[in-house]
Amino acid sequence: MSTLTKQNLFEGFLETSFAGFEKTREEGKASFLKQGLPTLKSEEYKFTAIAKKLEQSISSFQNAKPFEVNAEEVKAGIPEGFDGTVLVFANGHLIPDLAIQAENLAFSKLSEKPETAIGSIAKANKDPFAALNQSSFDEGVFLQIPKKEVVEKPILLLSFNKANEGQLIQPRVWIEAGDFAEVTFITHNINKSEEPYFVNKVVEIKGGVNSQIRYYRVQNEGKNAIEVSNIETNLLQDSRFTSVNISLSGEMVRNNLSLNLLGSNSEGNMYGIYLLNGKTHVDNHTNVDHTIPHAESNELYKGILADQSRGVFNGKIFVRQDAQKTNAFQQNNNILLSEDAIVNTKPQLEIWADDVKCSHGCTTGQLDEEALFYLQARGIDKTQAKGLLLFAFAGEVLEHIQDESFKNYCIDLVQERLGSKF
Amino acid sequence: MLSIKNLHASIEGTPILRGINLEVKAGEVHAIMGPNGSGKSTLASVLAGREEYEVTEGEVTFKGKDLLDLAPEDRAREGVFLAFQYPVEIPGVSSTNFLRTAVNQVREYRGLEALDAVKFLTMMKEKMKLVEIDQKLLSRSLNEGFSGGEKKRNEIFQMAMLEPTLSILDETDSGLDIDALRIVSNGVNQLKSKDNATIVVTHYQRLLDYIVPDFVHVLYKGRIVKSGTKELALELEEKGYDWIKEAIDSEATV
Ligand SMILES: Nc1ncnc2c1ncn2[C@@H]1O[C@H](COP(=O)(O)OP(=O)(O)OP(=O)(O)O)[C@@H](O)[C@H]1O
Ligand SMILES: [Mg+2]
């Protein structure tokens, strides 16, 4: 395929591996055709030239076929110290035989759940890639935590990705936590080929009354991989959702994370770290919608950028007229380690209610040379002193991970990166 | 131990040190005094290895080694300690972790085995007594939110932990009340031995009542313009710097 247009892009990959969801797919397709691929003129994508990148890197716009993964690979892919349930995916296709069930968990392939209200939370008309996925997602998973069930151990969603015939990987995840349910998800991906591929993922999460959902994610895609994800959560009364997102690699990554606070006393938390080097480009667009009174949102993203990497942070907070007594906090801080690294950060607050507590702040700076000298003057090696300072800057984000063993895993991961790579 | 010969240093092209000569032998205490902006902290920073300063001329040897050739961390490991005039606050770095990393890296360099957690704590407790520093302070981030006096005390505590051979105290007495001054001075005096040396930078004679110097030097416009014994400090206390400044400035115009 020579030039990428919404029309010719479409013809190639409409093919999906199962029937069903016809109406949903039609709506997705119509919405995608209407929106088209974002150009740099699109306000939402002005710093992230994703269409151009796709055109350069991806030649076969076909859904990549699932492939064989063995138990050894699964074992090797599980983060050290992890104890819980594991669900394995190959190019977005669930492989039930490889699941490791630590606790009883209801899950099925999406193709077996054709009544699922796909697109009712992450709406196609809000983002062209969400629409694209809705039109042609190729399998996915349906997860349901019944009312009052407390899933003690975390659930790992382990994805193996590689270009396989097609270069398009379009996972779709539907998560439902019943009233008073509690659950922790960890997502982790293993890159299986150097050949470029494009992951276009959509995750829809429904949090019942007084539910608690934690969603932790390590993004360590291959250096030629492009990824767009749309994760959207609806929160009912007294529920709480916490996302921690750690971006470490990939060629170009765009994360759309949206929380809809639909019930009073609900709480949405979004935390993130991006540690970028080489030419990695990571764009975090977050959106929290306060629709009702007495809800709270907290957001903290920290970035460390080396080499020619590029970071984008855009944080929207929408407080509707009815959403009195809202508490909304947002913070984005960045350290640039090279003159060629760039970060674009923008808070976007739209507040229609008058009795709210809102604060936001963003900073971009360099490593504190005085602090570095102080540590060196006490005998600490320069590289290690840098690592210490950078971890002191970014590490607080990891404190929001509740699962101890995963937290320690992430601390090691981040420290290793800060010690060796920066 | 330390030999400074004709040291010139500048920052961003502006010369600050303009030919410093100083010999410090083991067991000695040297006081450096001088008006604000004369270059005292610059000298201390250059000795500790701060990169912003460019040494344009001269040489410094420490225990026979070319000090200027060493990275800041290696100078510390060789035994140079600078108590900062303005200790830096470092949020997120715990005082204890920081010190343990520092102590063990210094020990490794000196061919000593690393201290395990228990031994480290024992050593910490012992040294804490020396400067009467509160355990609570050390459970916080390094210097973060410390009062001026607490920061200075923490500097001397770190000095006690790192066991340097040459300590440079840059206005460690400024901002201390009289009790704190006594405690800090006591700490410094207890760490003194015939094998190590101390350079104290100060504006006040009262510190020198506690830490009695063998030599007193006056730094002015980047040079040591007068040296003497402890009586010189008393004279400066009484007469100020004007008589020295006048003498030097008139010399310069001749
Ligand atoms: N980054 C800099 N750029 C330009 N000039 C500087 C810089 N840092 C220090 N100086 C200048 O160097 C001179 C010496 O400063 P220094 O801090 O060494 O003085 P000092 O003798 O320690 O003074 P004080 O008694 O006030 O502590 C001052 O005139 C100061 O303004
Ligand atoms: Mg000074």
XYZ file of C-alpha atoms and ligand atoms in Angstrom:
708
model
C 0.000 0.000 0.000
C 1.598 3.235 -1.063
C -0.192 6.124 0.518
C -2.295 5.789 3.564
C -5.842 7.065 3.358
C -8.815 6.228 5.462
C -10.410 4.489 2.487
C -7.606 2.232 1.396
C -6.557 1.604 4.984
C -9.999 0.287 5.528
C -10.274 -2.086 2.639
C -7.332 -4.104 3.847
C -8.202 -5.095 7.334
C -11.953 -5.282 7.494
C -11.471 -8.991 7.627
C -11.824 -10.318 11.158
C -11.500 -13.818 12.459
C -15.019 -14.178 13.779
C -18.556 -13.072 12.991
C -20.782 -11.137 15.357
C -20.978 -7.542 16.554
C -22.077 -6.604 13.001
C -23.996 -3.516 14.028
C -21.273 -2.373 16.406
C -18.665 -2.813 13.720
C -20.738 -0.922 11.166
C -21.044 1.987 13.572
C -17.310 1.889 14.233
C -16.564 1.921 10.539
C -18.922 4.799 9.834
C -17.425 6.780 12.688
C -13.894 6.094 11.505
C -14.687 7.111 7.942
C -16.202 10.298 9.256
C -13.238 11.193 11.484
C -10.427 9.936 9.308
C -6.873 9.517 10.445
C -5.717 12.425 12.556
C -3.341 14.855 10.912
C -1.119 17.341 12.710
C -3.943 19.790 12.225
C -6.175 17.765 14.515
C -6.075 19.510 17.873
C -5.873 16.201 19.756
C -2.919 14.865 17.782
C -0.979 17.973 16.950
C 2.221 16.815 18.657
C 1.939 13.188 17.635
C 2.232 12.538 13.920
C 0.797 9.088 14.152
C -0.664 8.836 10.647
C 2.682 9.688 9.128
C 4.437 7.200 11.350
C 1.981 4.479 10.361
C 2.489 5.236 6.736
C 6.256 4.976 7.102
C 6.365 1.836 9.200
C 3.382 -0.315 8.383
C 2.954 -1.826 4.953
C 0.339 -4.478 5.602
C -2.823 -3.207 7.189
C -4.207 -6.619 8.026
C -5.036 -7.897 11.456
C -2.035 -9.936 12.541
C -2.829 -13.591 13.071
C -2.548 -15.149 16.500
C 0.494 -17.375 16.945
C 1.684 -20.155 19.134
C 3.057 -19.283 22.554
C 4.382 -21.995 24.845
C 4.289 -22.363 28.605
C 8.025 -21.641 28.861
C 7.601 -18.269 27.212
C 4.728 -17.504 29.533
C 6.815 -18.390 32.542
C 9.650 -16.198 31.344
C 7.267 -13.310 30.704
C 5.758 -13.163 34.177
C 7.242 -10.346 36.268
C 9.484 -11.582 39.044
C 7.696 -12.136 42.311
C 4.261 -12.119 40.708
C 1.674 -14.267 42.425
C -1.787 -14.337 40.896
C -3.873 -15.244 37.890
C -2.337 -15.038 34.427
C -4.229 -14.634 31.167
C -2.175 -14.969 28.016
C -2.786 -13.233 24.700
C -1.115 -13.605 21.328
C -1.730 -10.592 19.111
C -4.767 -9.779 21.212
C -6.237 -13.284 21.042
C -6.851 -14.928 24.384
C -5.246 -18.372 24.709
C -7.372 -20.062 27.390
C -5.139 -23.146 27.578
C -2.223 -21.095 28.837
C -4.159 -19.370 31.612
C -2.917 -19.865 35.147
C -5.824 -19.597 37.513
C -4.871 -18.551 41.015
C -8.443 -17.864 41.967
C -11.733 -18.590 40.355
C -12.218 -16.027 37.641
C -14.904 -15.703 34.992
C -13.390 -14.882 31.630
C -14.199 -15.644 28.040
C -13.263 -14.653 24.535
C -15.232 -11.684 23.343
C -16.410 -13.698 20.349
C -18.314 -15.856 22.832
C -20.016 -12.822 24.352
C -21.674 -11.137 21.376
C -24.133 -9.278 23.623
C -21.329 -7.242 25.258
C -22.042 -3.526 24.966
C -18.838 -2.787 23.089
C -18.417 0.918 22.457
C -20.820 2.000 25.180
C -17.992 3.241 27.437
C -15.179 4.047 24.985
C -17.294 5.723 22.357
C -16.204 5.463 18.752
C -16.934 9.084 17.944
C -14.468 10.352 20.534
C -11.337 9.067 18.863
C -10.618 7.735 15.360
C -8.538 4.852 16.703
C -11.280 3.781 19.078
C -13.571 3.787 16.052
C -11.050 1.821 14.015
C -10.793 -0.804 16.723
C -14.556 -1.003 17.066
C -14.894 -1.607 13.351
C -12.383 -4.404 13.165
C -11.112 -5.651 16.538
C -9.939 -9.164 16.149
C -10.915 -10.973 19.321
C -10.588 -9.820 22.863
C -11.524 -10.754 26.349
C -14.531 -10.410 28.569
C -13.844 -10.288 32.309
C -16.411 -10.127 34.999
C -15.902 -9.822 38.730
C -19.183 -10.704 40.401
C -20.864 -8.530 42.977
C -19.086 -8.453 46.354
C -16.236 -10.586 45.144
C -12.837 -9.537 46.387
C -10.165 -10.930 44.110
C -7.212 -11.118 46.468
C -4.433 -11.731 44.019
C -3.690 -9.589 41.001
C -4.643 -10.642 37.480
C -1.885 -10.405 34.922
C -2.867 -9.748 31.321
C 0.225 -10.908 29.479
C 0.323 -10.018 25.792
C 2.711 -11.447 23.240
C 2.914 -9.333 20.136
C 4.486 -9.741 16.748
C 3.818 -8.925 13.132
C 2.318 -12.068 11.651
C 1.026 -11.794 8.097
C -0.632 -8.502 9.051
C 0.998 -5.840 11.171
C -2.098 -4.643 12.933
C -2.903 -5.880 16.446
C -6.270 -4.804 17.726
C -7.068 -6.123 21.182
C -10.322 -5.328 22.858
C -10.875 -5.737 26.587
C -14.107 -5.495 28.508
C -13.949 -5.455 32.303
C -16.926 -5.372 34.605
C -16.559 -5.131 38.358
C -19.833 -5.695 40.195
C -20.966 -3.675 43.197
C -18.517 -3.983 46.118
C -16.089 -5.998 44.005
C -12.361 -5.456 44.269
C -9.709 -6.365 41.715
C -6.198 -5.549 40.530
C -5.019 -5.872 36.924
C -1.483 -5.774 35.683
C -0.798 -5.536 31.980
C 2.510 -6.428 30.527
C 3.579 -7.054 26.966
C 6.290 -9.114 25.386
C 7.582 -8.055 22.031
C 8.311 -11.017 19.775
C 9.638 -9.429 16.617
C 11.733 -6.578 15.349
C 9.378 -6.115 12.431
C 7.201 -3.068 13.064
C 3.609 -3.522 14.137
C 0.800 -1.317 15.270
C -1.142 -2.103 18.434
C -4.486 -0.372 18.509
C -6.054 -1.314 21.809
C -9.320 -0.448 23.497
C -10.144 -1.251 27.114
C -13.549 -0.544 28.603
C -14.023 -0.760 32.344
C -17.217 -0.581 34.311
C -16.873 -0.012 38.047
C -19.945 -0.868 40.089
C -21.115 0.817 43.275
C -18.353 0.864 45.888
C -16.060 -1.189 43.681
C -12.278 -0.850 43.748
C -10.326 -1.364 40.566
C -6.610 -1.007 40.134
C -5.059 -1.065 36.697
C -1.292 -1.154 36.461
C 0.511 -1.148 33.213
C 4.081 -1.488 32.035
C 4.621 -0.327 28.472
C 7.838 -1.754 27.161
C 7.039 -2.208 23.513
C 9.652 -3.077 20.911
C 11.621 -0.183 19.516
C 9.797 -0.421 16.196
C 6.336 -0.776 17.653
C 3.624 1.840 17.421
C 0.841 1.766 19.948
C -2.380 3.623 20.515
C -4.579 2.733 23.422
C -7.943 3.994 24.489
C -8.762 3.072 28.066
C -11.998 4.367 29.457
C -13.652 3.765 32.797
C -17.113 4.498 34.134
C -17.306 4.879 37.883
C -20.448 4.596 39.947
C -21.112 5.846 43.450
C -18.411 5.281 46.088
C -16.199 3.429 43.653
C -12.519 3.967 43.145
C -10.291 3.435 40.142
C -6.511 3.808 40.150
C -4.320 3.599 37.103
C -0.528 3.495 37.204
C 1.133 3.632 33.815
C 4.847 3.102 33.286
C 6.119 3.820 29.778
C 9.623 2.652 29.021
C 9.964 2.045 25.297
C 8.361 1.833 21.885
C 8.697 3.923 18.773
C 5.556 5.959 19.148
C 3.022 5.498 21.917
C -0.223 7.326 22.425
C -2.301 6.656 25.523
C -5.808 8.005 25.827
C -7.030 7.449 29.361
C -10.495 8.680 30.298
C -12.387 8.464 33.557
C -16.052 9.256 33.843
C -17.069 9.968 37.415
C -20.744 9.153 37.303
C -21.608 8.605 40.974
C -21.050 10.752 44.029
C -18.067 10.019 46.235
C -16.328 8.216 43.420
C -12.591 8.629 43.075
C -10.426 8.424 39.989
C -6.638 8.329 40.210
C -4.218 8.474 37.323
C -0.516 8.117 37.872
C 2.236 7.721 35.344
C 5.948 7.662 34.700
C 7.601 7.899 31.323
C 11.322 7.234 31.072
C 12.286 7.837 27.495
C 15.450 7.602 25.474
C 16.518 7.146 21.869
C 13.785 8.500 19.645
C 10.869 7.149 21.627
C 7.787 9.312 21.511
C 5.168 8.927 24.238
C 1.984 10.937 24.379
C -0.327 10.699 27.396
C -3.712 12.265 26.926
C -5.859 11.951 30.011
C -9.371 13.065 30.558
C -11.453 13.101 33.706
C -15.086 14.058 33.573
C -16.685 15.160 36.850
C -20.395 14.874 36.181
C -21.763 14.750 39.724
C -21.055 16.467 43.061
C -18.610 15.189 45.672
C -16.215 13.249 43.521
C -12.467 13.372 43.527
C -9.704 12.942 40.997
C -5.947 12.862 41.467
C -3.370 12.860 38.769
C 0.414 12.792 38.801
C 2.611 12.128 35.772
C 6.381 12.363 35.826
C 8.680 12.259 32.846
C 12.409 11.829 32.386
C 13.569 12.323 28.815
C 16.991 11.610 27.386
C 18.535 11.637 23.911
C 16.062 12.759 21.243
C 12.978 11.449 22.946
C 9.722 13.300 22.972
C 7.007 13.450 25.591
C 3.528 14.882 25.413
C 1.208 15.326 28.342
C -2.277 16.668 28.019
C -4.547 16.557 31.050
C -8.163 17.482 30.666
C -10.320 18.030 33.673
C -13.943 18.688 32.973
C -16.125 19.788 35.879
C -19.737 20.043 34.890
C -22.147 22.542 36.308
C -23.740 20.012 38.638
C -20.434 18.751 39.946
C -20.203 20.965 43.023
C -17.732 20.071 45.772
C -15.412 18.479 43.261
C -11.806 17.945 44.242
C -9.504 17.669 41.265
C -5.740 17.691 41.358
C -3.292 17.392 38.538
C 0.455 17.580 38.352
C 2.947 16.909 35.561
C 6.692 17.294 36.082
C 9.467 16.630 33.638
C 13.231 16.461 33.641
C 15.045 16.824 30.349
C 18.452 15.172 30.317
C 19.447 16.294 26.853
C 19.103 19.389 24.778
C 17.441 17.411 22.040
C 14.665 15.994 24.198
C 11.353 17.786 24.015
C 8.263 17.751 26.141
C 4.932 19.429 25.473
C 2.737 19.644 28.499
C -0.665 21.181 28.750
C -3.294 21.163 31.461
C -6.760 21.771 30.121
C -9.309 22.654 32.741
C -12.909 23.362 31.993
C -14.808 24.199 35.118
C -18.499 24.978 35.018
C -19.324 24.513 38.699
C -18.443 27.256 41.176
C -17.764 25.385 44.404
C -14.791 23.229 43.497
C -11.224 22.655 44.604
C -8.999 22.329 41.601
C -5.298 22.620 41.264
C -2.844 21.867 38.543
C 0.758 22.497 37.784
C 3.373 21.489 35.298
C 7.094 21.935 35.335
C 9.924 21.086 32.982
C 13.494 21.394 34.158
C 16.913 19.869 34.211
C 18.632 17.677 36.707
C 19.609 19.740 39.740
C 23.376 20.181 39.284
C 23.866 21.482 42.802
C 22.250 18.433 44.283
C 24.355 16.236 42.023
C 27.540 17.931 43.185
C 26.485 17.616 46.815
C 26.101 13.851 46.460
C 29.388 13.508 44.588
C 31.145 15.600 47.202
C 30.147 12.930 49.684
C 31.846 10.221 47.657
C 28.938 8.930 45.600
C 29.736 7.978 42.025
C 28.285 10.403 39.475
C 26.164 7.885 37.571
C 24.754 6.526 40.770
C 24.148 10.010 42.140
C 22.176 10.856 39.008
C 20.159 7.687 39.374
C 19.451 8.506 43.000
C 18.208 11.986 42.132
C 16.123 10.832 39.205
C 14.549 8.086 41.238
C 13.814 10.589 43.989
C 12.023 12.632 41.350
C 10.006 9.900 39.668
C 9.775 7.187 42.300
C 6.875 8.686 44.210
C 4.542 7.628 41.404
C 5.312 3.986 42.171
C 4.166 4.448 45.760
C 0.646 4.323 44.382
C 1.010 0.672 43.438
C -0.638 -1.287 46.213
C 0.505 -4.763 45.303
C 3.847 -5.042 47.133
C 5.566 -7.522 44.886
C 4.609 -5.700 41.709
C 5.633 -2.423 43.273
C 9.075 -3.834 44.046
C 9.324 -5.227 40.555
C 8.580 -1.776 39.131
C 11.015 -0.072 41.492
C 13.760 -2.429 40.289
C 12.778 -1.888 36.678
C 12.849 1.881 37.021
C 16.030 1.970 39.082
C 17.798 -0.236 36.623
C 16.795 2.097 33.838
C 17.873 5.173 35.748
C 21.171 3.688 36.813
C 22.273 2.153 33.574
C 20.664 4.082 30.823
C 20.666 7.705 31.871
C 49.031 17.260 53.218
C 47.567 20.030 51.060
C 49.642 22.294 48.908
C 48.080 25.045 46.826
C 50.361 26.896 44.454
C 49.432 30.010 42.489
C 45.827 28.866 42.049
C 43.731 30.859 39.615
C 40.088 30.045 38.939
C 37.272 31.754 37.127
C 33.577 31.308 36.595
C 31.981 32.095 33.270
C 35.113 33.925 32.268
C 35.289 36.093 35.391
C 38.465 35.494 37.398
C 37.659 34.932 41.077
C 40.775 33.315 42.524
C 43.905 35.135 41.484
C 46.948 33.342 42.747
C 46.324 31.487 45.994
C 49.222 29.907 47.852
C 48.585 27.795 50.908
C 50.308 24.931 52.706
C 48.369 22.832 55.180
C 50.100 20.134 57.200
C 48.600 17.242 59.100
C 47.409 18.229 62.560
C 46.940 21.882 61.672
C 43.909 24.132 61.803
C 43.794 27.026 59.361
C 41.229 29.790 59.496
C 40.345 31.716 56.360
C 38.650 35.047 56.855
C 37.873 37.878 54.520
C 35.136 40.228 53.364
C 32.048 39.019 51.513
C 32.690 38.064 47.940
C 36.431 37.717 48.371
C 36.470 34.139 47.084
C 36.412 31.971 50.216
C 33.572 29.701 49.064
C 35.040 29.622 45.591
C 38.277 28.257 46.988
C 36.373 25.648 48.963
C 34.330 24.651 45.880
C 37.386 24.415 43.657
C 39.044 22.126 46.193
C 35.937 19.942 46.331
C 35.777 19.750 42.540
C 32.843 21.849 41.481
C 32.781 21.807 37.689
C 31.418 25.304 37.109
C 34.748 26.761 38.160
C 37.526 26.663 35.667
C 41.034 26.425 37.022
C 43.106 28.589 34.703
C 46.480 28.380 36.419
C 48.287 26.796 39.317
C 48.280 23.429 41.017
C 46.921 21.649 44.047
C 48.377 18.497 45.515
C 46.731 16.504 48.243
C 48.678 13.735 49.956
C 51.028 13.858 46.999
C 48.290 13.463 44.381
C 47.157 15.996 41.825
C 43.841 16.921 43.370
C 42.578 18.856 40.360
C 42.805 15.722 38.280
C 40.275 13.832 40.401
C 36.491 13.690 40.040
C 34.602 15.199 43.006
C 33.635 11.753 44.305
C 37.241 10.590 44.219
C 38.384 13.650 46.130
C 35.848 12.778 48.818
C 37.066 9.192 48.826
C 40.662 10.402 49.141
C 39.574 12.243 52.269
C 38.532 15.762 51.318
C 35.335 16.894 52.994
C 33.515 20.131 52.328
C 30.896 21.285 54.807
C 28.801 23.481 52.534
C 27.967 27.068 53.366
C 24.520 26.367 51.945
C 23.758 22.632 52.163
C 21.405 21.540 49.392
C 17.924 20.204 50.118
C 17.282 16.973 48.264
C 13.648 15.883 48.464
C 12.950 12.199 47.983
C 16.441 11.035 48.959
C 16.394 9.631 52.456
C 19.208 10.843 54.698
C 19.990 7.349 55.884
C 20.094 5.746 52.430
C 22.217 8.548 51.123
C 24.725 8.249 53.952
C 24.937 4.511 53.701
C 25.636 4.709 49.979
C 28.247 7.400 50.574
C 29.961 5.649 53.489
C 30.159 2.355 51.653
C 31.468 3.855 48.430
C 34.129 5.715 50.376
C 35.015 2.557 52.318
C 35.241 0.512 49.157
C 37.670 3.035 47.682
C 39.767 2.881 50.817
C 39.860 -0.893 50.655
C 37.538 -1.432 53.613
C 34.620 -3.805 53.557
C 31.096 -2.411 53.192
C 29.101 -1.954 56.387
C 25.967 -4.039 56.702
C 22.772 -2.456 57.992
C 23.484 -3.310 61.625
C 27.061 -2.061 61.663
C 26.030 1.043 59.810
C 23.331 1.839 62.357
C 25.729 1.305 65.220
C 28.177 3.715 63.678
C 25.415 6.197 62.993
C 24.215 6.119 66.591
C 27.708 6.729 67.862
C 28.338 9.682 65.563
C 24.916 11.139 66.206
C 25.862 11.587 69.836
C 28.890 13.554 68.823
C 26.860 16.349 67.247
C 23.707 15.712 69.287
C 21.629 15.324 66.152
C 18.106 13.980 66.488
C 17.220 10.616 64.955
C 14.013 12.164 63.652
C 15.938 14.491 61.373
C 17.676 11.583 59.751
C 14.459 9.766 58.969
C 13.498 12.652 56.694
C 14.619 13.518 53.190
C 18.126 14.922 53.015
C 18.130 18.469 54.465
C 14.550 18.965 53.317
C 12.874 21.545 55.499
C 15.788 21.486 57.961
C 16.398 24.748 59.787
C 19.654 26.554 59.063
C 21.213 25.217 62.260
C 20.008 21.670 61.606
C 21.591 21.713 58.178
C 24.936 22.784 59.619
C 24.772 20.118 62.278
C 23.990 17.553 59.600
C 27.103 18.609 57.705
C 29.283 17.918 60.714
C 27.461 14.651 61.297
C 28.272 13.604 57.730
C 31.848 14.621 58.287
C 31.982 12.385 61.347
C 30.579 9.502 59.303
C 33.002 9.906 56.411
C 36.132 10.355 58.523
C 37.989 12.732 56.202
C 41.640 13.742 56.434
C 41.025 17.292 55.284
C 37.860 19.053 56.368
C 36.886 22.380 54.895
C 34.172 24.051 56.931
C 32.605 26.896 54.989
C 30.901 29.194 57.471
C 29.604 26.272 59.455
C 29.146 28.693 62.367
C 26.886 31.150 60.539
C 23.337 30.958 61.737
C 24.126 28.842 64.774
C 22.983 29.891 68.211
C 25.542 29.752 70.973
C 24.574 26.256 72.159
C 24.662 24.829 68.656
C 27.984 26.540 68.058
C 29.444 24.838 71.114
C 28.087 21.450 70.100
C 29.303 21.706 66.516
C 32.738 22.957 67.623
C 33.003 20.154 70.149
C 32.226 17.695 67.406
C 34.915 19.152 65.168
C 37.451 19.177 68.000
C 36.781 15.547 68.874
C 37.353 14.528 65.278
C 40.661 16.379 65.152
C 43.825 14.328 65.276
C 47.474 14.627 64.428
C 46.744 12.929 61.102
C 44.060 15.201 59.788
C 43.692 18.876 59.127
C 40.912 21.444 59.152
C 40.292 24.617 57.206
C 37.607 26.798 58.739
C 36.118 29.624 56.750
C 34.475 32.103 59.062
C 33.588 35.722 59.654
C 33.524 35.446 63.423
C 36.133 35.274 66.083
C 33.712 33.487 68.433
C 34.121 30.223 66.464
C 37.872 30.505 66.828
C 37.485 30.597 70.607
C 36.289 27.018 70.296
C 38.249 25.793 67.311
C 41.611 27.386 67.937
C 43.510 27.940 64.684
C 47.227 27.555 64.191
C 47.121 30.015 61.315
C 44.760 32.735 60.176
C 44.656 33.954 56.576
C 42.866 36.894 55.071
C 41.483 36.400 51.598
C 40.764 39.515 49.607
C 40.001 39.825 45.907
C 41.004 36.250 45.266
C 44.387 36.349 47.027
C 45.651 35.611 50.494
C 46.825 39.071 51.444
C 47.766 38.495 55.043
C 48.606 35.508 57.192
C 49.258 35.289 60.878
C 48.474 33.398 64.038
C 45.280 33.420 66.055
C 46.012 36.976 67.204
C 45.311 38.191 63.669
C 41.690 37.115 64.061
C 41.381 39.188 67.213
C 42.851 42.160 65.446
C 40.366 41.759 62.567
C 37.508 41.501 65.032
C 38.566 44.806 66.518
C 39.576 46.777 63.443
C 37.591 45.218 60.584
C 39.058 44.735 57.124
C 39.432 48.334 56.015
C 43.070 48.692 57.011
C 43.969 45.616 55.009
C 41.845 46.627 52.024
C 43.407 50.077 51.993
C 46.913 48.726 52.112
C 46.239 46.326 49.257
C 44.216 48.677 47.105
C 46.815 51.447 47.387
C 49.555 48.970 46.501
C 47.608 47.983 43.435
C 47.309 51.546 42.183
C 51.011 52.250 42.556
N 28.116 31.859 39.067
C 28.803 33.002 39.260
N 28.899 33.909 38.268
C 29.569 35.070 38.444
N 30.153 35.395 39.606
C 30.088 34.530 40.623
C 29.415 33.288 40.498
N 29.521 32.633 41.680
C 30.243 33.455 42.494
N 30.574 34.583 41.869
C 31.290 35.725 42.419
O 32.529 35.289 42.937
C 32.901 36.095 44.018
C 33.372 35.228 45.179
O 32.271 34.541 45.712
P 32.407 33.589 46.967
O 31.109 32.929 47.182
O 33.585 32.745 46.791
O 32.680 34.653 48.136
P 32.855 34.415 49.683
O 34.181 34.952 50.036
O 32.563 33.024 50.047
O 31.756 35.382 50.260
P 30.803 35.241 51.559
O 31.589 35.721 52.700
O 29.673 36.164 51.261
O 30.381 33.827 51.674
C 31.707 36.974 44.341
O 31.961 38.268 43.836
C 30.597 36.319 43.599
O 29.627 37.248 43.191
Mg 31.113 32.058 51.107
